[in-house]
Every structure is written in structure tokens, then in C-alpha cells.
mmCIF file of C-alpha atoms in Angstrom:
data_model
loop_
_atom_site.group_PDB
_atom_site.id
_atom_site.type_symbol
_atom_site.label_atom_id
_atom_site.label_comp_id
_atom_site.label_asym_id
_atom_site.label_seq_id
_atom_site.Cartn_x
_atom_site.Cartn_y
_atom_site.Cartn_z
ATOM 1 C CA MET G 797 90.279 78.708 84.442
ATOM 2 C CA LEU G 798 93.417 77.629 86.280
ATOM 3 C CA PRO G 799 94.283 74.009 85.435
ATOM 4 C CA TYR G 800 93.363 71.663 88.284
ATOM 5 C CA LEU G 801 96.770 69.940 88.365
ATOM 6 C CA VAL G 802 98.723 73.187 88.762
ATOM 7 C CA PHE G 803 96.238 74.582 91.278
ATOM 8 C CA SER G 804 96.530 71.569 93.519
ATOM 9 C CA LEU G 805 100.301 71.867 93.815
ATOM 10 C CA PHE G 806 100.281 75.254 95.569
ATOM 11 C CA LEU G 807 98.453 74.869 98.839
ATOM 12 C CA VAL G 808 98.768 76.023 102.414
ATOM 13 C CA SER G 809 98.507 72.965 104.630
ATOM 14 C CA CYS G 810 95.825 72.733 107.275
ATOM 15 C CA THR G 811 94.349 70.137 109.603
ATOM 16 C CA ALA G 812 92.387 67.701 107.416
ATOM 17 C CA GLN G 813 88.697 68.573 107.186
ATOM 18 C CA ARG G 814 85.996 66.924 105.135
ATOM 19 C CA GLU G 815 84.218 68.469 102.173
ATOM 20 C CA GLY G 816 81.367 70.716 103.328
ATOM 21 C CA GLU G 817 82.770 71.334 106.803
ATOM 22 C CA PRO G 818 83.467 74.880 108.128
ATOM 23 C CA CYS G 819 87.105 75.968 107.881
ATOM 24 C CA VAL G 820 89.360 79.009 108.277
ATOM 25 C CA ASP G 821 91.126 80.605 105.321
ATOM 26 C CA GLN G 822 94.633 81.119 106.721
ATOM 27 C CA TYR G 823 95.395 84.167 104.576
ATOM 28 C CA ALA G 824 92.371 86.292 105.511
ATOM 29 C CA ASN G 825 91.569 84.552 108.829
ATOM 30 C CA THR G 826 88.016 84.307 107.479
ATOM 31 C CA VAL G 827 85.541 81.517 108.075
ATOM 32 C CA GLY G 828 84.760 79.515 104.920
ATOM 33 C CA ARG G 829 83.642 76.055 103.845
ATOM 34 C CA CYS G 830 85.694 73.143 102.499
ATOM 35 C CA THR G 831 84.982 72.990 98.746
ATOM 36 C CA VAL G 832 86.464 71.242 95.723
ATOM 37 C CA ALA G 833 89.204 73.575 94.461
ATOM 38 C CA ASP G 834 87.910 73.662 90.905
ATOM 39 C CA GLN G 835 84.547 74.931 92.178
ATOM 40 C CA CYS G 836 85.890 77.739 94.382
ATOM 41 C CA GLU G 837 86.057 81.087 92.572
ATOM 42 C CA SER G 838 87.584 83.040 95.469
ATOM 43 C CA ALA G 839 90.514 80.614 95.840
ATOM 44 C CA LYS G 840 91.186 80.581 92.091
ATOM 45 C CA ASN G 841 91.033 84.384 91.879
ATOM 46 C CA ASP G 842 93.290 84.809 94.912
ATOM 47 C CA PHE G 843 95.907 82.541 93.377
ATOM 48 C CA GLN G 844 95.738 83.836 89.805
ATOM 49 C CA LEU G 845 95.595 87.547 90.646
ATOM 50 C CA SER G 846 97.624 87.804 93.848
ATOM 51 C CA GLY G 847 99.591 84.560 94.179
ATOM 52 C CA ILE G 848 97.768 83.731 97.427
ATOM 53 C CA ARG G 849 97.815 79.998 98.053
ATOM 54 C CA PRO G 850 94.502 78.441 99.120
ATOM 55 C CA THR G 851 94.185 76.650 102.457
ATOM 56 C CA PHE G 852 94.055 72.864 102.017
ATOM 57 C CA CYS G 853 91.261 70.848 103.661
ATOM 58 C CA THR G 854 91.524 67.296 102.267
ATOM 59 C CA TYR G 855 91.122 65.103 99.169
ATOM 60 C CA ASN G 856 87.604 63.815 98.507
ATOM 61 C CA THR G 857 86.657 60.254 97.579
ATOM 62 C CA PHE G 858 87.307 61.018 93.898
ATOM 63 C CA GLY G 859 90.829 62.290 94.604
ATOM 64 C CA ALA G 860 89.929 65.953 93.998
ATOM 65 C CA THR G 861 91.647 68.630 96.089
ATOM 66 C CA VAL G 862 89.348 70.317 98.624
ATOM 67 C CA VAL G 863 90.272 73.818 99.847
ATOM 68 C CA CYS G 864 88.867 76.342 102.303
ATOM 69 C CA CYS G 865 86.556 78.470 100.151
ATOM 70 C CA ARG G 866 85.286 81.976 100.984
ATOM 71 C CA ASP G 867 82.628 82.028 98.237
ATOM 72 C CA GLY G 868 79.488 83.601 99.688
ATOM 73 C CA SER G 869 81.177 84.522 102.967
ATOM 74 C CA SER G 870 82.341 87.891 104.217
ATOM 75 C CA ILE G 871 85.674 89.029 105.546
ATOM 76 C CA LEU G 872 83.675 90.099 108.604
ATOM 77 C CA GLN G 873 83.330 86.416 109.479
ATOM 78 C CA SER G 874 86.764 86.343 111.083
ATOM 79 C CA ALA G 875 87.921 83.359 113.045
ATOM 80 C CA THR G 876 88.837 83.750 116.702
ATOM 81 C CA THR G 877 92.023 85.798 116.838
ATOM 82 C CA ARG G 878 95.153 84.790 118.650
ATOM 83 C CA ASP G 879 96.261 86.384 121.867
ATOM 84 C CA ARG G 880 98.369 89.476 121.358
ATOM 85 C CA ASP G 881 101.451 87.905 122.950
ATOM 86 C CA GLN G 882 101.442 85.280 120.189
ATOM 87 C CA ARG G 883 101.931 87.902 117.459
ATOM 88 C CA PRO G 884 105.124 87.113 115.565
ATOM 89 C CA ILE G 885 108.191 89.267 115.971
ATOM 90 C CA TRP G 886 109.998 90.051 112.722
ATOM 91 C CA GLY G 887 113.771 89.776 112.948
ATOM 92 C CA THR G 888 115.819 89.429 116.101
ATOM 93 C CA THR G 889 117.410 91.709 118.621
ATOM 94 C CA ASN G 890 120.996 92.243 117.588
ATOM 95 C CA ALA G 891 123.581 94.310 119.430
ATOM 96 C CA ALA G 892 125.451 94.958 116.176
ATOM 97 C CA ASN G 893 122.894 97.303 114.636
ATOM 98 C CA ASP G 894 125.257 100.252 114.215
ATOM 99 C CA GLY G 895 123.133 102.242 116.634
ATOM 100 C CA LYS G 896 120.206 102.334 114.206
ATOM 101 C CA ARG G 897 116.701 102.149 115.559
ATOM 102 C CA VAL G 898 114.453 99.354 114.363
ATOM 103 C CA SER G 899 112.334 101.527 112.051
ATOM 104 C CA GLU G 900 115.475 102.662 110.230
ATOM 105 C CA ARG G 901 116.668 99.070 109.814
ATOM 106 C CA LYS G 902 113.265 98.084 108.459
ATOM 107 C CA CYS G 903 113.416 100.986 106.027
ATOM 108 C CA GLU G 904 116.719 99.702 104.653
ATOM 109 C CA GLU G 905 115.127 96.271 104.295
ATOM 110 C CA TYR G 906 112.153 97.680 102.347
ATOM 111 C CA SER G 907 114.496 99.718 100.156
ATOM 112 C CA ARG G 908 116.527 96.655 99.154
ATOM 113 C CA GLY G 909 113.361 95.126 97.731
ATOM 114 C CA VAL G 910 112.924 97.849 95.095
ATOM 115 C CA VAL G 911 116.323 98.244 93.488
ATOM 116 C CA GLU G 912 117.837 96.577 90.465
ATOM 117 C CA LYS G 913 121.329 96.285 89.045
ATOM 118 C CA VAL G 914 121.782 97.993 85.697
ATOM 119 C CA PRO G 915 124.713 96.944 83.450
ATOM 120 C CA TYR G 916 127.076 99.778 82.638
ATOM 121 C CA ILE G 917 130.000 99.847 80.188
ATOM 122 C CA PRO G 918 132.435 102.782 80.352
ATOM 123 C CA LEU G 919 133.211 104.482 77.035
ATOM 124 C CA ILE G 920 136.938 103.636 77.059
ATOM 125 C CA PRO G 921 139.054 101.112 75.140
ATOM 126 C CA ASP G 922 138.762 97.567 76.501
ATOM 127 C CA PRO G 923 136.217 98.484 79.163
ATOM 128 C CA GLU G 924 135.448 96.181 82.040
ATOM 129 C CA PRO G 925 131.656 95.961 82.419
ATOM 130 C CA PHE G 926 130.163 96.625 85.843
ATOM 131 C CA SER G 927 126.757 97.422 87.223
ATOM 132 C CA VAL G 928 125.153 100.211 89.229
ATOM 133 C CA THR G 929 122.178 100.013 91.553
ATOM 134 C CA SER G 930 119.035 101.845 90.423
ATOM 135 C CA ALA G 931 115.622 102.412 91.951
ATOM 136 C CA LYS G 932 112.867 100.317 90.411
ATOM 137 C CA CYS G 933 109.286 101.576 90.805
ATOM 138 C CA ASP G 934 106.463 103.610 89.270
ATOM 139 C CA TYR G 935 106.836 106.900 91.184
ATOM 140 C CA THR G 936 106.983 109.927 88.880
ATOM 141 C CA GLY G 937 106.865 112.795 91.376
ATOM 142 C CA VAL G 938 104.291 115.569 91.827
ATOM 143 C CA GLU G 939 105.189 118.903 90.215
ATOM 144 C CA LEU G 940 101.986 120.736 90.739
ATOM 145 C CA ILE G 941 92.283 115.779 97.243
ATOM 146 C CA VAL G 942 91.238 119.291 96.380
ATOM 147 C CA GLY G 943 93.371 120.847 93.709
ATOM 148 C CA GLY G 944 95.219 117.571 93.182
ATOM 149 C CA GLU G 945 95.429 115.022 90.391
ATOM 150 C CA ASN G 946 95.019 111.309 89.859
ATOM 151 C CA ALA G 947 97.882 109.217 91.166
ATOM 152 C CA ASN G 948 99.477 106.798 88.725
ATOM 153 C CA PRO G 949 98.760 103.072 89.173
ATOM 154 C CA GLY G 950 101.196 101.612 91.697
ATOM 155 C CA GLU G 951 102.697 105.008 92.508
ATOM 156 C CA PHE G 952 101.928 104.828 96.235
ATOM 157 C CA PRO G 953 102.059 101.108 97.079
ATOM 158 C CA HIS G 954 101.816 101.751 100.834
ATOM 159 C CA MET G 955 98.462 103.523 100.479
ATOM 160 C CA ALA G 956 95.608 101.880 102.370
ATOM 161 C CA ALA G 957 91.853 102.473 102.298
ATOM 162 C CA ILE G 958 90.153 101.796 105.638
ATOM 163 C CA GLY G 959 86.700 100.273 105.369
ATOM 164 C CA TRP G 960 83.620 100.036 107.570
ATOM 165 C CA ALA G 961 80.844 97.485 107.049
ATOM 166 C CA ASP G 962 78.019 99.185 105.165
ATOM 167 C CA PHE G 963 74.316 98.455 105.563
ATOM 168 C CA GLY G 964 74.211 97.373 101.919
ATOM 169 C CA GLY G 965 76.595 94.484 102.559
ATOM 170 C CA THR G 966 79.603 96.316 101.120
ATOM 171 C CA TYR G 967 82.324 98.520 102.608
ATOM 172 C CA LYS G 968 82.370 102.284 103.129
ATOM 173 C CA PHE G 969 85.873 103.736 102.885
ATOM 174 C CA SER G 970 86.029 106.822 105.100
ATOM 175 C CA CYS G 971 89.718 107.037 106.027
ATOM 176 C CA GLY G 972 93.143 106.301 104.634
ATOM 177 C CA GLY G 973 96.347 104.937 106.067
ATOM 178 C CA SER G 974 99.888 103.786 105.335
ATOM 179 C CA LEU G 975 101.232 100.245 105.346
ATOM 180 C CA ILE G 976 104.421 100.410 107.452
ATOM 181 C CA SER G 977 105.128 96.691 107.968
ATOM 182 C CA PRO G 978 103.710 93.382 106.742
ATOM 183 C CA ARG G 979 101.216 93.494 109.622
ATOM 184 C CA PHE G 980 100.511 97.162 110.505
ATOM 185 C CA VAL G 981 98.824 100.208 108.963
ATOM 186 C CA LEU G 982 99.438 103.707 110.362
ATOM 187 C CA THR G 983 96.404 106.016 110.516
ATOM 188 C CA ALA G 984 94.687 108.668 112.644
ATOM 189 C CA ALA G 985 93.169 107.720 116.002
ATOM 190 C CA HIS G 986 89.872 109.384 115.117
ATOM 191 C CA CYS G 987 89.618 106.878 112.243
ATOM 192 C CA SER G 988 89.062 104.125 114.814
ATOM 193 C CA ARG G 989 85.361 104.829 115.123
ATOM 194 C CA ASP G 990 82.407 105.889 112.938
ATOM 195 C CA PRO G 991 79.116 105.916 114.888
ATOM 196 C CA ASN G 992 77.123 106.155 111.648
ATOM 197 C CA ALA G 993 78.450 102.887 110.210
ATOM 198 C CA GLN G 994 76.913 99.431 110.660
ATOM 199 C CA THR G 995 79.861 98.565 112.891
ATOM 200 C CA PRO G 996 81.376 101.590 114.702
ATOM 201 C CA GLU G 997 84.920 100.275 114.276
ATOM 202 C CA PRO G 998 86.530 99.715 110.857
ATOM 203 C CA VAL G 999 86.723 96.071 109.804
ATOM 204 C CA ILE G 1000 89.071 95.864 106.815
ATOM 205 C CA VAL G 1001 92.028 97.498 105.142
ATOM 206 C CA ARG G 1002 92.165 97.512 101.350
ATOM 207 C CA LEU G 1003 95.667 97.503 99.871
ATOM 208 C CA GLY G 1004 96.925 97.782 96.311
ATOM 209 C CA ASP G 1005 93.884 99.635 94.955
ATOM 210 C CA GLN G 1006 93.660 102.605 92.631
ATOM 211 C CA ASN G 1007 89.935 103.171 92.157
ATOM 212 C CA ILE G 1008 87.906 102.072 95.189
ATOM 213 C CA ASP G 1009 84.667 101.779 93.206
ATOM 214 C CA ASN G 1010 84.013 98.027 93.011
ATOM 215 C CA ASP G 1011 82.234 98.482 89.680
ATOM 216 C CA VAL G 1012 85.302 99.995 88.012
ATOM 217 C CA TYR G 1013 88.056 97.739 86.733
ATOM 218 C CA ASP G 1014 91.305 99.704 86.605
ATOM 219 C CA GLY G 1015 93.770 96.823 86.322
ATOM 220 C CA ALA G 1016 94.528 96.833 90.056
ATOM 221 C CA ASN G 1017 94.264 93.609 92.030
ATOM 222 C CA PRO G 1018 93.582 94.856 95.557
ATOM 223 C CA VAL G 1019 93.591 92.718 98.681
ATOM 224 C CA ASP G 1020 91.154 93.194 101.563
ATOM 225 C CA VAL G 1021 92.630 92.185 104.913
ATOM 226 C CA ALA G 1022 90.582 92.066 108.114
ATOM 227 C CA ILE G 1023 91.630 94.236 111.041
ATOM 228 C CA ARG G 1024 92.560 92.248 114.115
ATOM 229 C CA THR G 1025 93.281 94.974 116.692
ATOM 230 C CA ILE G 1026 93.123 98.772 116.757
ATOM 231 C CA HIS G 1027 95.943 100.361 118.790
ATOM 232 C CA LYS G 1028 95.076 103.977 119.547
ATOM 233 C CA HIS G 1029 97.767 106.112 121.128
ATOM 234 C CA PRO G 1030 97.291 105.892 124.909
ATOM 235 C CA ASP G 1031 97.159 109.700 125.228
ATOM 236 C CA TYR G 1032 94.464 110.175 122.573
ATOM 237 C CA ASP G 1033 91.472 111.683 124.400
ATOM 238 C CA PRO G 1034 88.614 112.608 122.057
ATOM 239 C CA PRO G 1035 87.077 115.025 121.320
ATOM 240 C CA ARG G 1036 90.460 116.659 121.919
ATOM 241 C CA VAL G 1037 92.480 116.428 118.702
ATOM 242 C CA TYR G 1038 95.958 115.834 120.093
ATOM 243 C CA ASN G 1039 97.872 112.521 119.819
ATOM 244 C CA ASP G 1040 95.653 111.691 116.848
ATOM 245 C CA ILE G 1041 97.507 108.580 115.738
ATOM 246 C CA ALA G 1042 96.714 104.854 115.676
ATOM 247 C CA LEU G 1043 97.981 101.534 114.363
ATOM 248 C CA LEU G 1044 95.757 98.915 112.748
ATOM 249 C CA GLU G 1045 97.024 95.397 113.324
ATOM 250 C CA LEU G 1046 95.939 93.043 110.529
ATOM 251 C CA VAL G 1047 94.930 89.421 110.983
ATOM 252 C CA THR G 1048 97.803 88.215 108.839
ATOM 253 C CA ASP G 1049 101.043 89.367 107.265
ATOM 254 C CA VAL G 1050 100.672 90.999 103.878
ATOM 255 C CA LYS G 1051 102.803 89.609 101.082
ATOM 256 C CA PHE G 1052 104.693 92.470 99.427
ATOM 257 C CA ARG G 1053 104.506 92.895 95.668
ATOM 258 C CA ALA G 1054 104.879 95.779 93.226
ATOM 259 C CA ALA G 1055 101.533 97.361 94.131
ATOM 260 C CA ILE G 1056 101.671 96.588 97.870
ATOM 261 C CA ARG G 1057 104.771 97.648 99.778
ATOM 262 C CA ALA G 1058 105.539 99.286 103.110
ATOM 263 C CA ALA G 1059 106.621 102.888 103.551
ATOM 264 C CA CYS G 1060 109.317 104.147 105.892
ATOM 265 C CA LEU G 1061 108.904 106.460 108.868
ATOM 266 C CA TRP G 1062 110.538 109.869 109.252
ATOM 267 C CA THR G 1063 112.422 109.605 112.538
ATOM 268 C CA SER G 1064 114.093 113.013 112.973
ATOM 269 C CA PRO G 1065 112.301 115.709 115.009
ATOM 270 C CA GLU G 1066 113.497 118.238 112.439
ATOM 271 C CA LEU G 1067 112.445 118.593 108.803
ATOM 272 C CA SER G 1068 115.641 120.259 107.618
ATOM 273 C CA GLY G 1069 115.566 120.915 103.890
ATOM 274 C CA VAL G 1070 111.979 119.679 103.511
ATOM 275 C CA ASN G 1071 109.611 122.397 102.361
ATOM 276 C CA LYS G 1072 107.228 120.343 100.213
ATOM 277 C CA ALA G 1073 105.453 117.048 100.814
ATOM 278 C CA VAL G 1074 102.877 114.943 98.993
ATOM 279 C CA ALA G 1075 99.463 114.145 100.442
ATOM 280 C CA THR G 1076 97.402 111.260 99.044
ATOM 281 C CA GLY G 1077 93.864 110.055 99.651
ATOM 282 C CA TRP G 1078 90.353 109.290 98.449
ATOM 283 C CA GLY G 1079 88.692 112.190 100.281
ATOM 284 C CA VAL G 1080 86.439 115.065 99.199
ATOM 285 C CA VAL G 1081 87.440 116.658 95.882
ATOM 286 C CA ASP G 1082 84.481 119.044 95.527
ATOM 287 C CA THR G 1083 83.824 121.153 98.632
ATOM 288 C CA ARG G 1084 80.440 122.284 97.311
ATOM 289 C CA THR G 1085 78.909 118.859 96.660
ATOM 290 C CA LYS G 1086 81.118 116.943 99.150
ATOM 291 C CA GLN G 1087 81.877 114.482 96.353
ATOM 292 C CA THR G 1088 84.676 112.115 97.324
ATOM 293 C CA ALA G 1089 87.270 110.699 94.965
ATOM 294 C CA LYS G 1090 87.040 107.145 93.683
ATOM 295 C CA GLU G 1091 90.474 107.417 92.064
ATOM 296 C CA LEU G 1092 93.464 107.878 94.387
ATOM 297 C CA GLN G 1093 94.503 111.551 94.438
ATOM 298 C CA LYS G 1094 97.861 113.198 95.068
ATOM 299 C CA VAL G 1095 98.746 116.803 95.786
ATOM 300 C CA SER G 1096 101.916 118.683 96.664
ATOM 301 C CA LEU G 1097 101.674 120.878 99.768
ATOM 302 C CA SER G 1098 103.996 123.343 101.452
ATOM 303 C CA ILE G 1099 105.303 122.604 104.943
ATOM 304 C CA LEU G 1100 104.523 125.655 107.075
ATOM 305 C CA ASP G 1101 105.908 126.871 110.390
ATOM 306 C CA ASN G 1102 103.765 125.949 113.399
ATOM 307 C CA ALA G 1103 104.001 129.406 114.977
ATOM 308 C CA PHE G 1104 102.899 131.031 111.720
ATOM 309 C CA CYS G 1105 99.974 128.596 111.417
ATOM 310 C CA ASN G 1106 98.946 129.318 115.016
ATOM 311 C CA ASP G 1107 98.500 132.972 114.080
ATOM 312 C CA THR G 1108 96.680 131.993 110.898
ATOM 313 C CA LEU G 1109 94.226 129.640 112.607
ATOM 314 C CA VAL G 1110 93.808 131.447 115.958
ATOM 315 C CA LEU G 1111 90.119 132.100 115.253
ATOM 316 C CA PHE G 1112 89.508 128.346 115.259
ATOM 317 C CA PHE G 1113 90.965 127.677 118.706
ATOM 318 C CA ASN G 1114 88.533 126.012 121.112
ATOM 319 C CA ARG G 1115 88.534 123.783 124.183
ATOM 320 C CA ASN G 1116 89.499 120.749 122.095
ATOM 321 C CA TRP G 1117 92.295 122.444 120.187
ATOM 322 C CA HIS G 1118 94.203 125.347 121.702
ATOM 323 C CA GLY G 1119 96.787 125.553 118.931
ATOM 324 C CA PHE G 1120 99.743 123.606 117.609
ATOM 325 C CA GLU G 1121 101.857 121.468 119.875
ATOM 326 C CA SER G 1122 105.255 120.061 118.899
ATOM 327 C CA THR G 1123 103.568 116.727 118.111
ATOM 328 C CA GLN G 1124 101.635 118.367 115.276
ATOM 329 C CA MET G 1125 102.624 119.992 112.019
ATOM 330 C CA CYS G 1126 101.069 122.348 109.505
ATOM 331 C CA ALA G 1127 100.847 122.006 105.706
ATOM 332 C CA GLY G 1128 98.858 123.564 102.896
ATOM 333 C CA GLU G 1129 98.862 126.343 100.336
ATOM 334 C CA LEU G 1130 98.052 129.802 101.697
ATOM 335 C CA ARG G 1131 96.721 130.916 98.320
ATOM 336 C CA GLY G 1132 94.159 128.129 98.588
ATOM 337 C CA GLY G 1133 93.045 125.607 95.987
ATOM 338 C CA LYS G 1134 95.104 122.667 97.305
ATOM 339 C CA ASP G 1135 94.419 120.730 100.460
ATOM 340 C CA THR G 1136 93.397 117.492 102.103
ATOM 341 C CA CYS G 1137 89.724 117.250 103.066
ATOM 342 C CA GLN G 1138 87.067 115.054 104.686
ATOM 343 C CA GLY G 1139 87.758 111.403 103.928
ATOM 344 C CA ASP G 1140 91.516 111.962 103.744
ATOM 345 C CA SER G 1141 91.863 111.497 107.507
ATOM 346 C CA GLY G 1142 94.597 109.077 108.463
ATOM 347 C CA SER G 1143 96.207 109.284 105.033
ATOM 348 C CA PRO G 1144 99.919 110.038 104.757
ATOM 349 C CA LEU G 1145 101.839 113.238 104.276
ATOM 350 C CA GLN G 1146 105.035 111.915 102.706
ATOM 351 C CA ILE G 1147 108.248 112.629 100.864
ATOM 352 C CA ALA G 1148 110.233 110.395 98.522
ATOM 353 C CA SER G 1149 113.402 109.095 100.131
ATOM 354 C CA LYS G 1150 116.607 110.726 98.914
ATOM 355 C CA GLU G 1151 118.361 107.364 99.050
ATOM 356 C CA ASN G 1152 115.714 105.562 96.967
ATOM 357 C CA SER G 1153 112.892 107.397 95.206
ATOM 358 C CA CYS G 1154 110.806 104.202 95.275
ATOM 359 C CA ILE G 1155 110.523 104.413 99.053
ATOM 360 C CA PHE G 1156 108.410 107.032 100.780
ATOM 361 C CA ARG G 1157 108.962 108.378 104.259
ATOM 362 C CA ILE G 1158 105.815 109.253 106.181
ATOM 363 C CA ILE G 1159 106.277 112.571 107.965
ATOM 364 C CA GLY G 1160 102.666 113.272 108.925
ATOM 365 C CA VAL G 1161 99.210 111.744 109.339
ATOM 366 C CA THR G 1162 96.222 113.777 108.149
ATOM 367 C CA SER G 1163 94.340 114.884 111.270
ATOM 368 C CA PHE G 1164 91.936 117.794 110.653
ATOM 369 C CA GLY G 1165 91.447 121.113 108.901
ATOM 370 C CA ARG G 1166 89.121 124.044 108.542
ATOM 371 C CA ASN G 1167 87.278 124.909 105.305
ATOM 372 C CA CYS G 1168 89.117 122.669 102.818
ATOM 373 C CA ALA G 1169 91.355 124.436 100.289
ATOM 374 C CA GLU G 1170 90.254 127.881 101.455
ATOM 375 C CA LYS G 1171 92.796 130.684 101.219
ATOM 376 C CA GLY G 1172 94.841 131.041 104.412
ATOM 377 C CA ARG G 1173 93.486 127.839 105.987
ATOM 378 C CA PRO G 1174 96.223 125.159 106.101
ATOM 379 C CA ALA G 1175 95.514 121.749 107.634
ATOM 380 C CA VAL G 1176 96.809 120.042 110.766
ATOM 381 C CA TYR G 1177 98.801 116.804 110.658
ATOM 382 C CA THR G 1178 100.112 114.515 113.386
ATOM 383 C CA ARG G 1179 103.925 114.638 113.399
ATOM 384 C CA VAL G 1180 105.096 111.011 112.978
ATOM 385 C CA ALA G 1181 108.599 111.590 114.386
ATOM 386 C CA SER G 1182 107.059 112.486 117.766
ATOM 387 C CA TYR G 1183 105.628 108.984 118.092
ATOM 388 C CA ILE G 1184 108.452 106.768 116.828
ATOM 389 C CA ASP G 1185 109.109 105.169 120.220
ATOM 390 C CA TRP G 1186 105.449 104.213 120.604
ATOM 391 C CA ILE G 1187 105.126 102.976 117.008
ATOM 392 C CA GLU G 1188 108.217 100.780 117.306
ATOM 393 C CA SER G 1189 107.033 99.320 120.605
ATOM 394 C CA VAL G 1190 103.781 98.170 119.002
ATOM 395 C CA VAL G 1191 104.940 97.169 115.522
ATOM 396 C CA TRP G 1192 108.350 95.645 116.313
ATOM 397 C CA PRO G 1193 108.274 94.664 120.001
ATOM 398 C CA GLY G 1194 111.477 93.283 121.436
ATOM 399 C CA GLU G 1195 113.748 94.404 118.596
#
């Protein structure tokens, strides 16, 4: 148990409320009840495991600290959200940006957070010590989802599981996504609705997890953050499968740490020199039983030419998909055995940055496929670079 004295020193201030009154947890924007800090398990766990400071209510008549407690409540009990025009803008508009677009400047910012200086002494007489900058993370690469392997803990810190409220009072994770800023997750537009769920729209994003089975303890300390607004691309027109991209705006900024960190966006329309990329997700791993993964999976896939894939998938053309457009891309293994599958929708297709192997660049968003991992049946991904202007306008307005 966290000592009461230490616990009471790290609080997020709030308008004074009496013990027992309803309140709003400022981190999760979730309705709770003012409770003595030492009696609130959710506040103690948040602070001990994730460094999240509890929201202060008041001091009671005995001098004990009272905090906003989520014990027994659900993240679905979100407080009234703020108007969109009150959403904070990160950074400022600056004319001296060397011509770099905002997503590139943010990428440099994320990269600076995962480097360290390593002392180095040249092997010469009377050397003068100096240091070099080195990447600092857990990514090990993928040398070899269906045909994939378990990801290492913390290997893909931008990976997000998108959850719908389940009828059993828990969450059903049916899509994936990528954290691209402290407030936004990139996913597929068709992941914005599931008519078979208790609530058709997803309600939370889980970050920092490895195994999404709540009964399995894998050492991860995930954070569930409620979704505030779903921004589907304005040209997404289901059941047509073009412009299949969306942004999930969270109710609060996410605090970056080793296991939770934003990815960068690939901004060039060309993929020069890129012939392999890594797909990650918690989707189907057995096409016969439709068993989904509980442990995060990773798989290396070949980037294929759109024209070639058009010829390969021509039998699957229909009124909702007449073939590849420039805003889509194709990836897979023609020999079969490796692929993304149902449940991987919205998850990233990514490459490690050449400048810093700790930072991933998202080149594609998993959209759809035909007959997972079947020979000669690559999958279709939304090409992120085609939507950079739209993404920047939503995520970093005014910069």
C-alpha cells in the first residue's frame, strides 16, 4: 500500500467537493465519487503503476485527503466533453520551421525522447572523452497475425487496441490503431462502428498492453482512455472501401512513457527503398477456427506493386472496390502463410525509422483482404502519405 503521506503530496487540483459527492477524474474524464485516498484502489493503482496523479476533492473533518475515485465506475461514464474548438493546440506556429511540415517536426520531437548519450573514449594516448547519441528502446526487428510471432514487451509502444462495450460489462477489442500524438490514434474508418456491439461506436483505446486478456498478467501496465470524438475521413462512404482512414480523439492527453509513445507518419508519396514492412495486431491467427490473438503479434510483409496486385485480385472486384487507387497500397506474401486478418483492421503497417530505430513510421493502415494468408492473396492498406494534409489539419490545427 502506498504510504498516505506520500500519496497526498501528488494530486491534481480540482474545485473543492465534499466526501461522497460525484466528481470527475481529470485524467480519464470519467465520473467518480469523492473518497478518502487511502480507501480508493483505482487512484492508488493509477499512481503506483502509471504515475497518474489522482484528482483532489477536499480534506475531510479528520484531515484525510479525499480524491476523485473511479472504484466501481466505468470509463463509459464520461463527463460532458468540451467543445471541439477548446481542444488544446500543441506548439505554436513558427515561420522558422525550415520548411518542414508539422508531422515531421513532431516526429523529431518524439525521436528526441528515446535517445541517450553514451560515453566514448578513443583508443589513443591521452584521449579526450566524448559521447555519441544512441537509440534507446526495446525494438529488436522482425527477420521472419497469421504466420507471425509474438511481439516483445514494449516493442511497439504506439500500438493501440480499440475497444467496444461488451454485454458482459467488459470490452471487446475488434480493431487496432496507432498513437500518433498525445491525443490522437490513427485507425481505419470502418473501425468506427460495430453494429453487433452493445454500443455501435468504440468507447475506449487501450495503450501500453501486450496481452489483452484481462486475466493474464504479463507485466504490462496498460491505460484505458475514453474516446471523445471519432473523425472519419470526409470522403469515406461505406460500404465502399476507399478513404478507409479515421482519427480517434481521446478525452485527455496521454503521458508518454517507455511502453506508451507516439509513432511518426510517412509523408512521402513514394516508398523508395522500402520493400518490407512490419504489420502488428491482435487479429485472427487461425483461419480455420477464427481464433484471435491475445498476445500482440508481428509479421514482416513484402510491399507489392499496386498494378501487379490489381491483376492478382481482379476476381474480387465489385461495386464497392473496383481495384487499387493511389490512396491504397498492397502488401503480403504471394507464397501465402503470412498476412493480416480479421481483427487487425486499423492496425499499422510500419517501418523502423532510419534515423532512430526506436521510432516507427506508419506507412499504411490495415483496411481489408481476401482469404487471410492464402497464396496469391495480398491485403489492401490505406496509404498514410495520401492523407497527411487531412491528418495534420485534425491533429495539429493551426500549426
